[in-house]
Short mmCIF file of C-alpha atoms in Angstrom, two decimals:
data_model
loop_
_atom_site.label_atom_id
_atom_site.label_comp_id
_atom_site.label_asym_id
_atom_site.label_seq_id
_atom_site.Cartn_x
_atom_site.Cartn_y
_atom_site.Cartn_z
CA MET A 1 0.00 0.00 0.00
CA LYS A 2 1.28 3.43 -0.91
CA ARG A 3 2.23 5.86 1.86
CA PRO A 4 -0.09 8.92 2.15
CA GLN A 5 1.14 11.90 0.11
CA ALA A 6 1.30 14.26 3.14
CA VAL A 7 3.72 11.93 4.96
CA THR A 8 5.83 11.47 1.80
CA ASP A 9 6.05 15.27 1.39
CA LEU A 10 7.23 15.68 5.00
CA VAL A 11 9.81 12.89 4.60
CA ASP A 12 11.09 14.49 1.37
CA GLU A 13 11.46 17.90 3.04
CA LEU A 14 13.19 16.51 6.15
CA LYS A 15 15.62 14.55 3.95
CA LYS A 16 16.95 17.84 2.60
CA LEU A 17 18.28 18.79 6.06
CA PRO A 18 21.99 18.15 6.77
CA GLY A 19 22.74 14.79 8.39
CA ILE A 20 19.23 13.41 7.82
CA GLY A 21 18.73 10.42 5.56
CA GLN A 22 15.65 8.45 4.46
CA LYS A 23 15.28 6.39 7.67
CA THR A 24 15.74 9.33 10.06
CA ALA A 25 13.32 11.44 8.00
CA GLU A 26 10.70 8.67 8.19
CA ARG A 27 11.21 8.28 11.95
CA LEU A 28 10.83 12.04 12.53
CA SER A 29 7.75 12.19 10.29
CA PHE A 30 5.97 9.39 12.15
CA PHE A 31 7.00 10.96 15.47
CA MET A 32 5.29 14.20 14.40
CA LEU A 33 2.25 12.23 13.20
CA ARG A 34 1.89 10.46 16.55
CA GLY A 35 2.33 13.68 18.59
CA THR A 36 -0.18 16.42 19.32
CA THR A 37 -1.26 19.04 16.79
CA GLU A 38 0.03 21.72 19.14
CA ARG A 39 3.58 20.35 18.98
CA ALA A 40 3.52 20.25 15.17
CA GLU A 41 2.23 23.81 15.04
CA LYS A 42 4.93 25.02 17.44
CA LEU A 43 7.63 23.46 15.27
CA ALA A 44 6.16 24.95 12.08
CA GLN A 45 5.88 28.36 13.77
CA ALA A 46 9.48 28.21 15.04
CA ILE A 47 10.77 27.44 11.52
CA GLN A 48 8.71 30.30 10.06
CA ASN A 49 9.92 32.73 12.76
CA VAL A 50 13.55 31.93 12.02
CA LYS A 51 13.04 32.93 8.39
CA ALA A 52 10.80 35.92 9.08
CA LYS A 53 12.39 37.55 12.11
CA ILE A 54 16.13 36.90 11.85
CA ILE A 55 18.14 39.59 10.09
CA LEU A 56 21.83 40.48 9.87
CA CYS A 57 23.12 43.15 12.24
CA SER A 58 24.26 46.18 10.24
CA VAL A 59 27.21 46.73 12.61
CA CYS A 60 28.72 43.28 13.23
CA HIS A 61 26.93 41.20 10.51
CA GLY A 62 25.87 38.64 13.13
CA ILE A 63 22.32 37.26 13.25
CA THR A 64 19.79 39.19 15.30
CA GLU A 65 16.08 39.95 15.73
CA ARG A 66 16.67 43.72 16.03
CA ASP A 67 19.24 45.96 14.39
CA PRO A 68 21.81 46.70 15.86
CA CYS A 69 22.08 43.43 17.78
CA ASP A 70 22.08 43.09 21.59
CA ILE A 71 25.85 42.66 21.67
CA CYS A 72 26.57 45.76 19.56
CA GLN A 73 24.35 48.02 21.68
CA GLY A 74 25.09 46.33 25.02
CA PRO A 75 26.15 48.97 27.62
CA ASN A 76 28.46 46.52 29.41
CA ARG A 77 30.33 45.64 26.24
CA ASP A 78 33.88 46.82 25.57
CA HIS A 79 33.62 48.51 22.16
CA THR A 80 37.38 49.03 21.94
CA GLN A 81 37.90 45.28 21.44
CA VAL A 82 36.61 43.59 18.25
CA CYS A 83 36.73 39.83 17.75
CA VAL A 84 36.70 38.83 14.07
CA VAL A 85 34.97 35.49 13.32
CA GLU A 86 34.13 33.60 10.12
CA GLU A 87 30.42 32.82 10.46
CA PRO A 88 27.46 34.18 12.53
CA HIS A 89 27.24 30.95 14.58
CA ASP A 90 30.88 31.41 15.73
CA VAL A 91 29.69 34.44 17.73
CA TYR A 92 27.52 32.18 19.90
CA VAL A 93 30.31 29.62 20.32
CA LEU A 94 32.47 32.38 21.84
CA GLU A 95 29.54 33.85 23.79
CA ASN A 96 28.91 30.46 25.45
CA MET A 97 32.37 30.82 27.00
CA GLY A 98 31.03 33.81 29.02
CA GLN A 99 34.44 35.44 29.41
CA TYR A 100 34.68 37.74 26.39
CA LYS A 101 33.22 41.20 26.94
CA GLY A 102 34.17 42.88 23.64
CA VAL A 103 32.14 43.09 20.43
CA TYR A 104 32.29 41.00 17.23
CA HIS A 105 32.71 41.37 13.49
CA VAL A 106 31.49 38.53 11.27
CA LEU A 107 33.37 38.09 7.98
CA MET A 108 30.65 35.92 6.37
CA GLY A 109 33.23 33.40 5.14
CA VAL A 110 36.95 33.13 4.50
CA ILE A 111 39.28 33.80 1.57
CA SER A 112 39.25 30.55 -0.40
CA PRO A 113 41.00 30.55 -3.79
CA LEU A 114 39.70 27.12 -4.77
CA ASP A 115 36.09 28.21 -4.14
CA GLY A 116 36.70 31.54 -5.88
CA ILE A 117 36.00 33.57 -2.68
CA GLY A 118 38.19 36.66 -2.53
CA PRO A 119 38.42 39.52 0.02
CA SER A 120 35.74 41.53 -1.82
CA GLU A 121 33.14 38.81 -1.10
CA LEU A 122 33.72 39.21 2.65
CA THR A 123 33.08 42.10 5.07
CA ILE A 124 36.78 43.05 5.33
CA GLN A 125 36.14 46.52 3.85
CA GLN A 126 33.49 47.20 6.54
CA LEU A 127 35.99 46.13 9.24
CA LYS A 128 38.58 48.48 7.76
CA GLU A 129 36.06 51.35 7.80
CA LYS A 130 35.21 50.57 11.44
CA VAL A 131 38.91 50.75 12.40
CA GLU A 132 39.35 53.92 10.31
CA LYS A 133 36.57 55.65 12.31
CA GLY A 134 38.66 55.14 15.44
CA GLY A 135 37.76 54.02 18.96
CA ILE A 136 39.02 50.45 18.44
CA GLN A 137 42.17 49.46 20.32
CA GLU A 138 42.39 45.74 19.60
CA VAL A 139 41.24 43.47 16.78
CA ILE A 140 41.29 39.76 17.74
CA LEU A 141 41.43 37.46 14.71
CA ALA A 142 39.45 34.32 15.64
CA THR A 143 39.22 32.63 12.24
CA ASN A 144 39.65 28.84 12.13
CA PRO A 145 43.25 27.59 12.43
CA ASN A 146 43.17 25.96 8.98
CA MET A 147 44.77 27.12 5.74
CA GLU A 148 41.89 29.39 4.64
CA GLY A 149 41.40 30.83 8.14
CA GLU A 150 45.11 31.48 8.60
CA SER A 151 45.50 33.19 5.22
CA THR A 152 42.42 35.34 5.89
CA ALA A 153 43.91 36.36 9.26
CA VAL A 154 47.23 37.27 7.59
CA TYR A 155 45.36 39.27 4.93
CA ILE A 156 43.36 41.24 7.53
CA SER A 157 46.50 41.95 9.56
CA LYS A 158 48.14 43.39 6.42
CA VAL A 159 45.06 45.49 5.61
CA LEU A 160 45.00 46.91 9.16
CA LYS A 161 48.75 47.46 9.37
CA PRO A 162 48.63 51.22 8.55
CA TYR A 163 46.21 51.90 11.45
CA PRO A 164 47.16 52.43 15.11
CA VAL A 165 45.36 49.30 16.31
CA LYS A 166 46.67 46.18 18.04
CA VAL A 167 45.98 43.10 15.86
CA THR A 168 46.14 39.77 17.73
CA ARG A 169 45.51 36.13 16.73
CA ILE A 170 43.86 33.52 18.96
CA ALA A 171 46.33 30.91 20.29
CA ARG A 172 46.79 27.63 18.42
CA GLY A 173 47.98 24.40 19.99
CA LEU A 174 46.93 21.40 22.05
CA PRO A 175 43.27 21.01 23.04
CA ILE A 176 42.46 20.58 26.76
CA GLY A 177 42.27 16.92 27.75
CA SER A 178 44.32 15.71 24.78
CA ASP A 179 47.48 13.61 24.84
CA ILE A 180 50.79 15.13 23.70
CA GLU A 181 51.83 11.69 22.39
CA TYR A 182 49.21 11.84 19.64
CA ALA A 183 49.69 15.49 18.64
CA ASP A 184 50.97 16.17 15.13
CA THR A 185 54.13 18.19 14.48
CA VAL A 186 52.37 21.36 13.27
CA THR A 187 50.12 21.52 16.35
CA LEU A 188 53.11 20.91 18.64
CA LEU A 189 55.11 23.61 16.86
CA LYS A 190 52.27 26.10 17.19
CA SER A 191 51.77 25.24 20.85
CA LEU A 192 55.48 25.83 21.52
CA GLU A 193 55.40 29.13 19.63
CA GLY A 194 52.37 30.27 21.63
CA ARG A 195 53.65 29.12 25.04
CA SER A 196 53.02 31.45 27.95
CA GLU A 197 55.03 32.15 31.10
CA MET A 198 53.98 30.38 34.34
CA LEU A 199 53.93 32.23 37.65
CA MET B 1 38.96 -4.91 0.64
CA GLY B 2 42.56 -3.72 0.51
CA LEU B 3 44.75 -1.62 2.74
CA PHE B 4 46.98 0.83 0.88
CA ARG B 5 50.14 2.40 2.30
CA THR B 6 51.89 5.20 0.45
CA LYS B 7 53.40 8.65 0.77
CA ALA B 8 51.18 11.47 -0.39
CA ILE B 9 50.73 15.22 -0.76
CA VAL B 10 47.38 16.71 0.28
CA LEU B 11 45.93 18.51 -2.74
CA ARG B 12 42.59 19.63 -1.31
CA SER B 13 40.52 19.17 1.78
CA ILE B 14 36.80 20.06 1.92
CA ASN B 15 34.14 19.65 4.60
CA LEU B 16 31.85 16.76 3.80
CA SER B 17 29.40 16.71 6.69
CA GLU B 18 29.19 17.78 10.34
CA THR B 19 32.42 16.02 11.27
CA ASP B 20 33.87 14.46 8.10
CA LYS B 21 36.21 15.74 5.42
CA LEU B 22 36.72 14.75 1.80
CA VAL B 23 40.44 14.87 1.04
CA THR B 24 42.19 14.63 -2.35
CA PHE B 25 45.74 13.24 -2.30
CA MET B 26 48.48 12.93 -4.89
CA THR B 27 50.07 9.65 -3.91
CA ASP B 28 53.41 8.08 -4.73
CA HIS B 29 52.08 4.68 -5.87
CA TYR B 30 48.39 5.08 -6.71
CA GLY B 31 48.11 8.49 -8.42
CA LYS B 32 45.35 10.87 -7.43
CA VAL B 33 43.11 9.40 -4.72
CA LYS B 34 40.05 10.72 -2.86
CA CYS B 35 39.37 9.62 0.72
CA VAL B 36 36.71 10.30 3.33
CA ALA B 37 38.28 11.20 6.67
CA LYS B 38 35.69 10.28 9.29
CA GLY B 39 35.58 12.66 12.26
CA ALA B 40 38.42 14.80 10.84
CA ARG B 41 36.65 18.06 11.78
CA LYS B 42 36.44 17.15 15.47
CA ILE B 43 38.91 19.07 17.64
CA LYS B 44 40.44 15.86 19.05
CA SER B 45 40.61 14.02 15.72
CA GLN B 46 43.84 12.12 15.04
CA PHE B 47 43.80 13.61 11.51
CA ILE B 48 43.62 17.24 12.61
CA GLY B 49 46.63 19.17 11.33
CA SER B 50 47.77 16.48 8.89
CA LEU B 51 45.09 17.06 6.25
CA GLU B 52 45.89 20.67 5.42
CA ALA B 53 46.64 21.34 1.73
CA MET B 54 50.32 20.86 0.76
CA SER B 55 51.11 18.61 3.75
CA TYR B 56 53.46 15.76 2.84
CA ILE B 57 52.31 12.68 4.76
CA HIS B 58 52.49 8.93 5.31
CA LEU B 59 49.05 7.75 4.25
CA ILE B 60 47.11 4.57 4.98
CA TYR B 61 43.65 4.12 3.49
CA PHE B 62 41.36 1.23 2.66
CA GLY B 63 38.64 0.24 0.22
CA LYS B 64 38.05 -1.87 -2.88
CA GLU B 65 40.69 -1.41 -5.55
CA ASN B 66 38.37 -0.13 -8.29
CA GLN B 67 36.25 2.23 -6.26
CA ASN B 68 36.51 6.03 -6.49
CA LEU B 69 36.20 6.91 -2.83
CA PHE B 70 38.27 5.35 -0.05
CA ARG B 71 38.24 5.56 3.75
CA LEU B 72 41.21 7.23 5.44
CA ASN B 73 42.81 5.11 8.13
CA HIS B 74 45.98 6.94 9.12
CA ALA B 75 47.78 10.18 8.20
CA ASP B 76 51.14 11.07 9.68
CA ILE B 77 53.02 14.27 8.73
CA ILE B 78 56.45 13.89 7.12
CA GLN B 79 56.71 17.59 6.27
CA SER B 80 54.03 20.20 6.81
CA PHE B 81 55.52 22.95 4.58
CA GLN B 82 54.38 25.40 7.25
CA SER B 83 56.84 28.05 5.99
CA ILE B 84 54.91 28.11 2.68
CA ARG B 85 51.65 28.71 4.55
CA ASP B 86 53.24 31.47 6.62
CA ASP B 87 54.23 33.45 3.51
CA PHE B 88 51.30 34.99 1.69
CA HIS B 89 52.75 34.90 -1.84
CA LYS B 90 54.15 31.38 -1.47
CA LEU B 91 50.87 30.11 -0.06
CA TYR B 92 48.85 31.13 -3.12
CA MET B 93 51.59 29.81 -5.41
CA GLY B 94 51.42 26.44 -3.60
CA ILE B 95 47.62 26.40 -3.88
CA TYR B 96 47.99 27.08 -7.62
CA PHE B 97 50.40 24.13 -8.00
CA ASN B 98 47.92 21.90 -6.16
CA GLU B 99 44.99 23.07 -8.27
CA LEU B 100 46.97 22.48 -11.47
CA VAL B 101 47.77 18.90 -10.46
CA ASP B 102 44.21 18.28 -9.26
CA THR B 103 42.82 19.56 -12.57
CA MET B 104 45.27 17.89 -14.96
CA VAL B 105 45.73 14.47 -13.36
CA PRO B 106 42.86 11.94 -13.67
CA GLU B 107 42.02 9.75 -10.67
CA ALA B 108 43.65 6.34 -10.09
CA HIS B 109 46.38 6.75 -12.74
CA ARG B 110 49.84 6.15 -11.37
CA GLU B 111 51.72 9.39 -12.09
CA GLU B 112 54.97 9.03 -10.19
CA ASP B 113 56.78 11.75 -12.15
CA ILE B 114 54.05 14.32 -11.51
CA TYR B 115 54.03 13.37 -7.82
CA HIS B 116 57.81 13.97 -7.62
CA LEU B 117 57.48 17.20 -9.62
CA LEU B 118 54.95 18.54 -7.11
CA LEU B 119 57.04 17.45 -4.15
CA ASP B 120 60.20 19.03 -5.62
CA ALA B 121 58.28 22.22 -6.45
CA LEU B 122 57.00 22.51 -2.85
CA GLU B 123 60.49 21.79 -1.46
CA THR B 124 61.92 24.53 -3.70
CA LEU B 125 59.07 26.94 -2.97
CA LYS B 126 59.77 26.56 0.75
CA ASP B 127 63.31 28.00 0.42
CA GLN B 128 62.94 30.20 -2.65
CA SER B 129 62.39 33.94 -2.49
CA ASN B 130 62.01 34.54 -6.25
CA VAL B 131 59.02 32.30 -7.01
CA GLU B 132 58.07 33.42 -10.54
CA PRO B 133 60.65 31.25 -12.43
CA LEU B 134 59.55 28.27 -10.30
CA CYS B 135 55.93 28.84 -11.28
CA ARG B 136 56.79 29.02 -15.00
CA MET B 137 58.95 25.93 -14.72
CA PHE B 138 56.20 24.01 -12.90
CA GLU B 139 53.66 24.89 -15.61
CA MET B 140 55.98 23.76 -18.42
CA ARG B 141 57.08 20.55 -16.66
CA LEU B 142 53.53 19.57 -15.78
CA LEU B 143 52.47 20.04 -19.40
CA ALA B 144 55.45 17.96 -20.56
CA LEU B 145 54.76 15.14 -18.06
CA SER B 146 51.09 15.11 -19.08
CA GLY B 147 52.17 14.54 -22.68
CA TYR B 148 51.73 18.08 -23.97
CA THR B 149 55.33 19.23 -24.41
CA PRO B 150 55.37 22.33 -26.64
CA GLU B 151 57.61 22.08 -29.70
CA LEU B 152 60.39 24.65 -29.23
CA ASN B 153 63.18 23.23 -31.41
CA HIS B 154 61.78 23.58 -34.91
CA CYS B 155 58.91 25.19 -36.81
CA MET B 156 55.64 23.20 -36.63
CA VAL B 157 55.10 23.69 -40.42
CA CYS B 158 58.47 23.52 -42.23
CA LYS B 159 60.34 21.61 -39.46
CA SER B 160 63.28 24.01 -39.67
CA LEU B 161 64.12 27.14 -37.72
CA ARG B 162 64.98 30.19 -39.77
CA GLY B 163 64.79 32.83 -37.07
CA ASN B 164 65.00 36.54 -37.80
CA GLY B 165 65.47 37.40 -34.14
CA TRP B 166 61.86 36.43 -33.35
CA VAL B 167 59.54 33.43 -33.62
CA GLY B 168 55.78 33.02 -33.46
CA PHE B 169 53.85 30.56 -31.29
CA ASN B 170 50.69 28.79 -32.36
CA PHE B 171 48.81 27.53 -29.29
CA SER B 172 46.50 25.14 -31.13
CA LYS B 173 49.50 23.46 -32.80
CA ARG B 174 51.38 23.79 -29.48
CA GLY B 175 54.66 24.87 -31.08
CA ILE B 176 56.72 27.61 -32.64
CA VAL B 177 56.25 28.90 -36.18
CA CYS B 178 59.08 30.52 -38.17
CA GLY B 179 58.75 33.81 -40.04
CA ASN B 180 58.22 32.07 -43.42
CA CYS B 181 55.32 29.87 -42.29
CA THR B 182 53.08 32.42 -40.54
CA ASN B 183 50.51 32.15 -43.37
CA GLN B 184 49.98 28.40 -42.88
CA ALA B 185 49.81 28.59 -39.07
CA PRO B 186 49.17 32.16 -37.87
CA PRO B 187 50.92 32.70 -34.53
CA GLN B 188 48.88 34.06 -31.61
CA ILE B 189 51.98 35.50 -29.99
CA LYS B 190 55.44 36.55 -31.19
CA PHE B 191 58.56 36.59 -29.04
CA THR B 192 62.31 36.98 -29.30
CA THR B 193 64.75 34.08 -29.58
CA GLY B 194 65.95 35.14 -26.11
CA THR B 195 62.53 34.20 -24.69
CA LEU B 196 62.65 30.96 -26.70
CA ASN B 197 65.96 30.04 -25.04
CA TYR B 198 64.46 30.66 -21.59
CA LEU B 199 61.43 28.50 -22.47
CA LYS B 200 63.81 25.67 -23.46
CA LYS B 201 65.65 26.07 -20.15
CA LEU B 202 62.35 25.72 -18.27
CA LEU B 203 61.98 22.25 -19.76
CA THR B 204 65.54 21.06 -19.11
CA LEU B 205 66.88 22.73 -15.96
CA ASP B 206 66.59 20.87 -12.63
CA ILE B 207 63.60 22.36 -10.76
CA LYS B 208 65.60 22.45 -7.53
CA CYS B 209 68.11 24.78 -9.26
CA CYS B 210 65.48 27.20 -10.54
CA GLY B 211 66.83 29.84 -8.15
CA ARG B 212 69.69 30.26 -10.63
CA LEU B 213 67.23 31.24 -13.34
CA LYS B 214 66.56 34.95 -13.43
CA PHE B 215 64.40 36.38 -16.21
CA PRO B 216 65.57 39.73 -17.63
CA LYS B 217 63.11 42.58 -17.08
CA GLY B 218 60.46 42.55 -19.81
CA LEU B 219 60.98 38.90 -20.69
CA ASP B 220 59.23 37.64 -17.52
CA GLU B 221 55.81 38.84 -18.71
CA GLU B 222 56.42 37.41 -22.20
CA ILE B 223 57.36 34.01 -20.74
CA GLU B 224 54.33 34.05 -18.41
CA LYS B 225 52.04 34.80 -21.37
CA VAL B 226 53.33 31.70 -23.20
CA THR B 227 53.39 29.20 -20.31
CA HIS B 228 50.11 30.24 -18.74
CA ARG B 229 48.28 30.39 -22.06
CA LEU B 230 49.53 26.87 -22.80
CA ILE B 231 47.91 25.79 -19.53
CA LEU B 232 44.69 27.62 -20.42
CA THR B 233 44.62 26.00 -23.87
CA HIS B 234 45.00 22.58 -22.30
CA VAL B 235 42.66 22.99 -19.32
CA GLY B 236 40.08 25.05 -21.24
CA ARG B 237 39.39 27.51 -18.42
CA GLU B 238 41.19 29.84 -16.02
CA LEU B 239 42.18 28.20 -12.75
CA LYS B 240 40.43 29.68 -9.72
CA SER B 241 43.60 30.26 -7.70
CA TYR B 242 45.63 32.00 -10.45
CA PRO B 243 44.12 35.51 -10.13
CA PHE B 244 44.80 35.31 -6.36
CA ILE B 245 48.58 35.13 -6.94
CA LYS B 246 48.41 38.51 -8.71
CA ASN B 247 45.80 40.17 -6.48
CA MET B 248 47.36 39.09 -3.20
CA ALA B 249 50.86 40.15 -4.29
CA ALA B 250 49.50 43.72 -4.45
CA VAL B 251 48.63 43.59 -0.71
CA GLU B 252 52.24 42.84 0.30
#
């Protein structure tokens, strides 16, 4: 017997999500079918809200419901310190830490020659204009420690070189809880380069 | 199901899913190979750091011999070429070399000479300050090893060389044309016999000694026009990383 069209449509839509295959999509669809109407409506509403209400902050390019975002207009935020990240979700990864009190600037990607993404496709010009305006003392480059992230960080540091601003790079090295025995040579080298003095 | 052990150079590494990566290698014994590296994006992955483009590694992977996609088992760095990544101009040059090999070499064809050419080019790039002659030499050698050596010793039409201080080059015939034969095979570019001698040197000189090769001012652009257009004629499109070498050099 053929599956009802409404269930097939839901399975087909869920399958398009990252990490969800045929079996998972079917399981989720039947879970929704078994649940209450209220739960299904809440989920549908939440998906619609994400598309309707979320916009990009005109200052930091992070995701927000109001422009400028809460971080950019936060009175307890240190506006002299800007942390540069690749994607909007990186802002929340750093925010979860709860220790950083500065503001952010989202690049919306990284320089990637093999994908044809150059500096003009990113928000580097806007960062430069922000620094030009003055009031910023430190720019922290928190791009990923891979080839594209590193080269983007080097590029930004060269662009900001003429301005009286301190440009720093997040430390690279061994993750907490790892074993030095299994670390590769590049990670070990970077961790030695970025070593800090003990008391 | 076989287990393959070889040395390899990482050509490209892209994110495949939440935690996996799809990595393209140029291997010593098995040519160009693509592998899925499970969990490679996790911060405590054993592969982290060894799958960056241009890394020279010991590689172990498994899968059926005739399949296109393998599973990565082990990757151990022999040389990371970190000094190339730390220099802006060298980095984009290295990425260009990788893209050229990735584009011109088909999968699962043993190409030992091209593998050694890439390894030698990266070794040289690491220590070299003047990288332009190396780039020209790499383009010419790669074309030659792929079976597309340009004819530089005699005219493609009359098979002799009656030079009047200049020669023409016909890209579709992939060779030089003398002054008397320009009607039969119109050249797209004309250059001096001095440039011709440099082009011959690019094909014969040891790539590790390319530091000795210095192009006179004016000739460098002429040589670049020939070698890069030969690449374009063969590949059929501009490579994505090539404009970056020029644009990023301006930032220095």
